Amino acid sequence: ATTDSGVKVIVRMRPLRKDKDEGDPIVQKISGDSLSINGRTFTFDSVADVEATQLDIFEHVGVPLVENCLAGFNSSVFAYGQTGSGKTYTMWGPANSLAEENVAKEQQGL
């Protein structure tokens, strides 16, 4: 019998940048829980593709975390990835979101 560790791994793929990213992407989403990197398939708890919005990520990651906290369970988010992969944007939102209070709800970070 397997046990649930409570740890979930969710991958968010960032869109290609027109000014720096050239050629065909080496990472491709295969299904809701797997992606391919240079032809090798990897499976996670969930994969959010380049079309995922900040609101989508909040509903998929943030809401369950808050519900778990309110139920008395410790929760945390560990954002890991290469420099420039979108961790800060996912967590905080656009660069002006910390200075301005009028950032649209759908742009706010996790």
Coordinates of C-alpha atoms in Angstrom, one line a residue:
A1 CA 0.0 0.0 0.0
T2 CA 1.3 3.5 -0.8
T3 CA 0.9 6.4 1.4
D4 CA 0.4 10.1 0.5
S5 CA 3.3 12.1 1.7
G6 CA 1.4 15.4 1.3
V7 CA 4.0 16.7 -1.1
K8 CA 2.8 17.7 -4.5
V9 CA 5.0 18.7 -7.4
I10 CA 3.4 21.1 -9.9
V11 CA 5.3 22.4 -12.9
R12 CA 4.5 25.7 -14.5
M13 CA 5.8 26.3 -18.0
R14 CA 6.5 29.9 -18.9
P15 CA 5.9 31.3 -22.3
L16 CA 8.8 31.7 -24.7
R17 CA 10.3 35.2 -24.8
K18 CA 10.3 36.7 -28.3
D19 CA 13.6 38.5 -27.7
K20 CA 15.7 35.6 -26.3
D21 CA 14.0 32.2 -26.9
E22 CA 14.5 31.0 -30.5
G23 CA 13.7 27.8 -32.3
D24 CA 11.4 25.0 -31.3
P25 CA 10.8 24.6 -27.5
I26 CA 12.5 21.6 -26.0
V27 CA 9.9 21.3 -23.3
Q28 CA 6.4 20.2 -24.4
K29 CA 3.3 19.5 -22.3
I30 CA 2.0 16.0 -23.1
S31 CA -0.9 15.7 -20.7
G32 CA -2.2 17.3 -17.5
D33 CA 0.5 15.6 -15.5
S34 CA 3.4 15.0 -17.8
L35 CA 5.8 16.8 -20.1
S36 CA 8.5 15.9 -22.5
I37 CA 12.1 17.4 -22.4
N38 CA 14.1 16.6 -25.5
G39 CA 12.0 13.5 -26.0
R40 CA 12.1 12.1 -22.4
T41 CA 8.8 12.0 -20.6
F42 CA 8.5 13.1 -16.9
T43 CA 5.4 12.8 -14.8
F44 CA 4.4 15.2 -12.0
D45 CA 1.2 15.8 -9.9
S46 CA 0.2 18.5 -12.4
V47 CA 1.6 20.5 -15.3
A48 CA 0.4 24.0 -16.1
D49 CA 1.3 25.0 -19.6
V50 CA 2.2 28.4 -21.1
E51 CA -1.5 29.4 -21.3
A52 CA -2.0 29.1 -17.5
T53 CA -2.9 32.5 -15.9
Q54 CA -2.0 33.7 -12.5
L55 CA -5.6 33.1 -11.4
D56 CA -5.4 29.5 -12.7
I57 CA -2.3 28.9 -10.6
F58 CA -3.9 30.5 -7.5
E59 CA -7.0 28.3 -7.9
H60 CA -4.9 25.2 -8.5
V61 CA -2.2 25.8 -5.8
G62 CA -3.2 28.6 -3.5
V63 CA -6.8 27.7 -2.7
P64 CA -6.0 24.2 -1.5
L65 CA -3.1 25.5 0.6
V66 CA -5.3 28.0 2.3
E67 CA -8.0 25.3 2.9
N68 CA -5.4 23.0 4.4
C69 CA -4.1 25.8 6.7
L70 CA -7.6 26.6 7.9
A71 CA -8.1 22.8 8.6
G72 CA -5.0 22.9 10.8
F73 CA -2.3 21.6 8.5
N74 CA 1.0 23.3 7.8
S75 CA 1.5 24.3 4.2
S76 CA 4.2 25.9 2.2
V77 CA 5.3 26.6 -1.3
F78 CA 8.8 26.0 -2.5
A79 CA 9.5 27.7 -5.9
Y80 CA 12.4 26.2 -7.6
G81 CA 13.8 26.7 -11.1
Q82 CA 16.4 28.3 -13.3
T83 CA 17.1 32.0 -13.2
G84 CA 14.5 33.7 -15.5
S85 CA 12.1 30.8 -15.4
G86 CA 9.2 32.8 -13.8
K87 CA 9.4 32.0 -10.1
T88 CA 9.1 35.6 -9.0
Y89 CA 6.3 36.4 -11.4
T90 CA 4.4 33.3 -10.2
M91 CA 4.8 34.2 -6.5
W92 CA 4.5 38.0 -6.6
G93 CA 2.9 38.9 -10.0
P94 CA 4.1 41.7 -12.2
A95 CA 7.1 43.9 -11.1
N96 CA 4.8 46.8 -10.0
S97 CA 2.5 44.6 -7.9
L98 CA 4.5 45.3 -4.7
A99 CA 4.4 49.0 -5.1
E100 CA 0.9 49.5 -6.5
E101 CA -2.4 48.5 -4.8
N102 CA -4.4 48.5 -8.0
V103 CA -3.0 45.5 -9.7
A104 CA -5.7 43.5 -11.4
K105 CA -6.8 40.4 -9.4
E106 CA -5.9 38.1 -12.3
Q107 CA -2.3 39.4 -12.3
Q108 CA -1.6 39.0 -8.6
G109 CA 0.9 36.4 -7.5
L110 CA 0.3 33.3 -5.5

